[in-house]
Protein backbone atom coordinates (compact mmCIF):
# COMPACT_ATOMS: atom_id res chain seq x y z
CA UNK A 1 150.28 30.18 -47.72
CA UNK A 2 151.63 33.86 -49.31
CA UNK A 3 149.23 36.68 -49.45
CA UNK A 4 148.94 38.43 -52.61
CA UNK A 5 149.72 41.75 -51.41
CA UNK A 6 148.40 43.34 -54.62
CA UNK A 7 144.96 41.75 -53.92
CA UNK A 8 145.26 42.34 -50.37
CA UNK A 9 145.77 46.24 -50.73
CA UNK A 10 142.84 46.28 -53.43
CA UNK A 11 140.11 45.08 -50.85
CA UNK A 12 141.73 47.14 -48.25
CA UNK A 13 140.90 49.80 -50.73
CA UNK A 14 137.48 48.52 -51.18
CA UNK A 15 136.72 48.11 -47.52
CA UNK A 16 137.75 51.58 -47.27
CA UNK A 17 135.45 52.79 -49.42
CA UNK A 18 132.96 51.59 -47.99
CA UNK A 19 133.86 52.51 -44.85
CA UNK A 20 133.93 56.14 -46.13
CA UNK A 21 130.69 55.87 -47.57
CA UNK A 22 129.13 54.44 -43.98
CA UNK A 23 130.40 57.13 -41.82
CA UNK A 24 129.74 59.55 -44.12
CA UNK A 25 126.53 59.82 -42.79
CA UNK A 26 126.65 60.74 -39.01
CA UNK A 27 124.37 60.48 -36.79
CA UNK A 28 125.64 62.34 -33.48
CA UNK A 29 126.21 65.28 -32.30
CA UNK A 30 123.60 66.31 -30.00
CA UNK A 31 124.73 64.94 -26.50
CA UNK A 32 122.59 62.15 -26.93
CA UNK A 33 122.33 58.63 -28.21
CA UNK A 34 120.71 58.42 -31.78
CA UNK A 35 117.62 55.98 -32.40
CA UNK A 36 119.99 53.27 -33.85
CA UNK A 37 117.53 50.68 -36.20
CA UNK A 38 118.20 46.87 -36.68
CA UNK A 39 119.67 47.12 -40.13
CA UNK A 40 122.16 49.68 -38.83
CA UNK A 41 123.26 47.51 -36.08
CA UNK A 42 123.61 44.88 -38.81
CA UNK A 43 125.42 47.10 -41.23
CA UNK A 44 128.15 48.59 -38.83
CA UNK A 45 128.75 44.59 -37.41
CA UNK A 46 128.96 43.51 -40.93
CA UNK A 47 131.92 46.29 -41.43
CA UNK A 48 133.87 45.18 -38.17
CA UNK A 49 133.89 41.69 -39.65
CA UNK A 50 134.82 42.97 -42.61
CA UNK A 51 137.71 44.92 -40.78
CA UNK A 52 138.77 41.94 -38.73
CA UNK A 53 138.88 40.04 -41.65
CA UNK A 54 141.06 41.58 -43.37
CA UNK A 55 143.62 41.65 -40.77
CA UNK A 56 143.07 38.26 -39.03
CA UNK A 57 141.45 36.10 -41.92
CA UNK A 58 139.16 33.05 -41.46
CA UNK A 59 141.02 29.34 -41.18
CA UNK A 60 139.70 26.54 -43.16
CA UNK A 61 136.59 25.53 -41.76
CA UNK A 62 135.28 29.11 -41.84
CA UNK A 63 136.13 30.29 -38.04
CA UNK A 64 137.42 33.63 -37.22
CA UNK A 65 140.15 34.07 -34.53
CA UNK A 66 138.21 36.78 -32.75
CA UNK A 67 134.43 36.73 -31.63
CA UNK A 68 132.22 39.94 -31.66
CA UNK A 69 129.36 40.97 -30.70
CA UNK A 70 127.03 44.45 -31.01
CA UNK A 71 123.76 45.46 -29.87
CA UNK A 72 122.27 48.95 -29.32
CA UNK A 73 122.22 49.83 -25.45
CA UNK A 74 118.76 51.83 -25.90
CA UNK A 75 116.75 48.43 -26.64
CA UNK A 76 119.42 45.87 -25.70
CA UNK A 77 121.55 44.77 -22.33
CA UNK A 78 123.94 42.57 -21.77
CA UNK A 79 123.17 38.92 -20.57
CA UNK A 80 126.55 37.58 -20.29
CA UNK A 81 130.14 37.48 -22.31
CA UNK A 82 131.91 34.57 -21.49
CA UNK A 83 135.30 35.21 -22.62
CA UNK A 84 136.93 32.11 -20.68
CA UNK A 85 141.05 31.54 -20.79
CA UNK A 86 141.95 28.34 -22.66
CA UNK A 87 144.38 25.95 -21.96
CA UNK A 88 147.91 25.72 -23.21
CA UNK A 89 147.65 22.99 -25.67
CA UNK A 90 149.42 19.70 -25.58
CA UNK A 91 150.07 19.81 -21.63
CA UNK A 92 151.88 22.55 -21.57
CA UNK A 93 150.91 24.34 -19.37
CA UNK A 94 152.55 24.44 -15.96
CA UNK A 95 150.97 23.78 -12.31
CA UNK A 96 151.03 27.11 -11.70
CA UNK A 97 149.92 29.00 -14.63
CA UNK A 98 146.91 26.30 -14.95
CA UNK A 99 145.56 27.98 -10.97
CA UNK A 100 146.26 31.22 -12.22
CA UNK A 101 144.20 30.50 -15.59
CA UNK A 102 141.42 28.86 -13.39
CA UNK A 103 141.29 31.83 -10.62
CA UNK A 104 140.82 34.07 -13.33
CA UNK A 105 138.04 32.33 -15.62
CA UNK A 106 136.41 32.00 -12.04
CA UNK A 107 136.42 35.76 -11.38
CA UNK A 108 135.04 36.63 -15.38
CA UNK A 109 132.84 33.83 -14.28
CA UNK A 110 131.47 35.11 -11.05
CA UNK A 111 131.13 38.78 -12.25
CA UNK A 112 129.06 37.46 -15.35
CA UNK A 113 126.74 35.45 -12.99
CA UNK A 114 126.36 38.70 -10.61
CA UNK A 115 125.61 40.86 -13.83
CA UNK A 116 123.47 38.07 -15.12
CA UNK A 117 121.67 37.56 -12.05
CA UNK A 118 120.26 41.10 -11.83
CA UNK A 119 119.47 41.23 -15.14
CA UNK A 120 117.37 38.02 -14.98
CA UNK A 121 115.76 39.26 -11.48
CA UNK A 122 114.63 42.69 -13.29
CA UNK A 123 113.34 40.66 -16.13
CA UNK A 124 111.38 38.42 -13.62
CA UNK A 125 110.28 41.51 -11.74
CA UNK A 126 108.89 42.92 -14.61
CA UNK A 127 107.47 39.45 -16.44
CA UNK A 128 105.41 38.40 -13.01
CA UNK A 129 104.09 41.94 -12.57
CA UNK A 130 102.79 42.03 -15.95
CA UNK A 131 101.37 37.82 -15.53
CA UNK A 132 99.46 38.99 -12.35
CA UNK A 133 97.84 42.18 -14.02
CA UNK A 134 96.76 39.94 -16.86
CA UNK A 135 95.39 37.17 -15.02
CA UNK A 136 93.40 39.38 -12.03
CA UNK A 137 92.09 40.81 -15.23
CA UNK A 138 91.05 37.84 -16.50
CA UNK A 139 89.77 36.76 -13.56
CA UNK A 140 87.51 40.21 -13.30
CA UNK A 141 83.86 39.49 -12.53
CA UNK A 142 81.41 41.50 -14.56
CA UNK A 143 78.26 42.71 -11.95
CA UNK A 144 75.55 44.98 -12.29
CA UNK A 145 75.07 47.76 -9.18
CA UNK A 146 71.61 49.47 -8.00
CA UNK A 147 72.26 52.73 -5.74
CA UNK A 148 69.49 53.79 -3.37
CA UNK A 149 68.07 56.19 -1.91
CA UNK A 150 68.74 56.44 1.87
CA UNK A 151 65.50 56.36 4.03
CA UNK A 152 65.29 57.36 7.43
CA UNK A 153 66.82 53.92 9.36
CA UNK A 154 69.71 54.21 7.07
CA UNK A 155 70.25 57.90 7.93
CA UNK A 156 70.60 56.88 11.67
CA UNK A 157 72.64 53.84 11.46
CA UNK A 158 76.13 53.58 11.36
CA UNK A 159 76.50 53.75 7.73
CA UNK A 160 74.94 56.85 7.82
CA UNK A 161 78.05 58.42 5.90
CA UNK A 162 77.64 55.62 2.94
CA UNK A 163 75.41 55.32 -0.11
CA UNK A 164 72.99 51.94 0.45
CA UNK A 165 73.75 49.65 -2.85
CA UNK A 166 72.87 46.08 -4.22
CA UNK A 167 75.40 44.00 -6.55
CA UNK A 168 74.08 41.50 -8.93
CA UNK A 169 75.61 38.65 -11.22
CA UNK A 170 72.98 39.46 -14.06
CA UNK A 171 70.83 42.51 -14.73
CA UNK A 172 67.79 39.87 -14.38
CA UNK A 173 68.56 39.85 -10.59
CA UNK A 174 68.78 43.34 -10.02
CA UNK A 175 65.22 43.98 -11.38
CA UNK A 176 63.65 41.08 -9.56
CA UNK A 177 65.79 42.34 -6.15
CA UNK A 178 64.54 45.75 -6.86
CA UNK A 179 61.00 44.69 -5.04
CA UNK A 180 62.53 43.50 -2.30
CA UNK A 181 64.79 46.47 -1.70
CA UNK A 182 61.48 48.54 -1.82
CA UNK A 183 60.00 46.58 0.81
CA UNK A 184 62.73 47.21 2.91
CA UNK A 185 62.13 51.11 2.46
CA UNK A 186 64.86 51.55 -0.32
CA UNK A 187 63.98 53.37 -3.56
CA UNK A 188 66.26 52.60 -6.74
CA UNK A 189 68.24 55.75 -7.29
CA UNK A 190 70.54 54.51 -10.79
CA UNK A 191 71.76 51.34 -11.71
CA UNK A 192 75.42 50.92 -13.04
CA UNK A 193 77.60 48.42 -14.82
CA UNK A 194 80.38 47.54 -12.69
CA UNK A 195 83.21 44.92 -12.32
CA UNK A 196 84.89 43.39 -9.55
CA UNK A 197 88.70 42.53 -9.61
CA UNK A 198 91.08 40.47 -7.59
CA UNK A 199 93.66 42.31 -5.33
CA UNK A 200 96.89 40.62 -4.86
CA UNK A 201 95.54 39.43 -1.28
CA UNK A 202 93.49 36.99 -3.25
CA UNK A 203 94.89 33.61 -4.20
CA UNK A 204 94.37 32.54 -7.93
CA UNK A 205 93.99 28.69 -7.27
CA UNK A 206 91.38 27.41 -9.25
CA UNK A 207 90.54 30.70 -11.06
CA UNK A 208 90.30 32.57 -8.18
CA UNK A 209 87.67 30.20 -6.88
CA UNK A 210 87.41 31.78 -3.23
CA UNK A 211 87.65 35.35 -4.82
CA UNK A 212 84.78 34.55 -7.07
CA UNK A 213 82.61 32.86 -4.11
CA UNK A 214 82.73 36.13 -1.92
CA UNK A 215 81.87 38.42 -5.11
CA UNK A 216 78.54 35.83 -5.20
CA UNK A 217 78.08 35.70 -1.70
CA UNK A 218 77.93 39.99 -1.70
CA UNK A 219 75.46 39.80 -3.92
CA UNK A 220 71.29 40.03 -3.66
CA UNK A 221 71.52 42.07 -0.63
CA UNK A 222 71.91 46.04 0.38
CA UNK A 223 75.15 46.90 1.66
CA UNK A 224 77.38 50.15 2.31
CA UNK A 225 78.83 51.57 -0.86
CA UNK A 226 82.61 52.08 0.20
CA UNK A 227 83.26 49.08 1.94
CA UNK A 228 82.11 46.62 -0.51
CA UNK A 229 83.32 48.78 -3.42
CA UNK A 230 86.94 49.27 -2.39
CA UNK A 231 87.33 47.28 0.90
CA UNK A 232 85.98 44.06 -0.05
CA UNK A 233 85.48 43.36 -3.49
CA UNK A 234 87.91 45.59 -5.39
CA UNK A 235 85.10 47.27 -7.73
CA UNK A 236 85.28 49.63 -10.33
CA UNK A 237 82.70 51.35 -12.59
CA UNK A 238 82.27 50.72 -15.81
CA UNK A 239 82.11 47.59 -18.39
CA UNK A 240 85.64 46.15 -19.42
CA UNK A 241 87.05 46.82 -22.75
């Protein structure tokens, strides 16, 4: 089929234009990358089609000879580009140029699968961390904590050097426990809200089943602040927002 050259040059006029227009409007300058938006990245691909289209034009079912693609690098990597040699149509190609063709789709191959890999392992990295935070979270049981006042057995024992406190699965339990802790010679200092959280040493099979069980089985008796706080239980002050 003939081009019309006159119709050619007048969109490679128009393109132009708008090319003009586009760039324009920089957006560099300062040694680093500019905050690049979506409809930019769609506007500056839509050009380069443009531009390839006008040298290498579409066939008749709509497919362009060369494939692009464009992301920005801030918010975007690469997964993989599989830019793969063909084969010589019709059986022409020899013995020897159809190894070389295969060595060398193996090599883009094996590069994209090393580049792919470590992108995927990052992304897994990042997606499991994320998964465990939100499910120990989840899994967080909400407690209520009495502190006491340390009498004179407490002051000689070994856990001399700790604050004596109670946990408690409802507030209801901590007042009715508060009688007994006075008959063991321990007067309420404060009560607190607290909540206890699984560490990564606990397994989450069945909702963190045998996590929840030793929370419970802490509970209704007076125990050594730090280790139950930190060194069992994984407690921290406060309600959860």
């Amino acid at each position: 089929m003939t081009i019309d050259m006159k119709a050619h040059e007048d969109a490679v006029d128009a393109y132009l234009a708008k090319l003009k227009t586009f760039l324009m409007t920089p957006d560099h300058g300062d040694g680093s990358w500019p905050n690049i938006t979506p409809e930019q990245v769609s506007e500056a691909r839509g050009l380069l089609l443009d531009l390839l289209g006008l040298k290498w034009s579409e066939d008749s079912d709509g497919d362009t000879p060369l494939a692009l693609r464009l992301w920005f690098r801030r918010t975007h990597g690469m997964v993989a580009d599989w830019a793969m040699l063909r084969r010589e149509p019709r059986g022409e190609e020899s013995l020897d140029a159809e190894e070389a063709r295969e060595l060398e789709n193996l090599r883009t191959l094996t590069a994209v699968v090393s580049s792919t890999h470590e992108h995927l392992r990052m992304v897994q990295i990042a997606l499991s961390e994320v998964h465990d935070r939100r499910i120990r979270k989840d899994a967080a049981v909400d407690l209520f904590m009495a502190l006491y006042v340390p009498h004179g057995d407490w002051k000689e024992g070994p856990h001399r050097h700790e604050v004596p406190i109670s946990l408690h699965m409802t507030e209801a339990d901590l007042i009715a426990f508060q009688e007994e802790a006075r008959a063991q010679g321990f007067e309420s200092a404060r009560t607190v809200a607290v909540y206890a959280t699984p560490t990564r040493n606990d397994a989450p099979a069945d909702g963190f089943k045998a996590y929840r069980d030793k929370v419970e089985a802490a509970c209704g008796k007076v125990g050594p602040r730090y280790p139950t706080l930190r060194g069992e239980l994984n407690i921290d002050i406060g309600r959860r927002g």
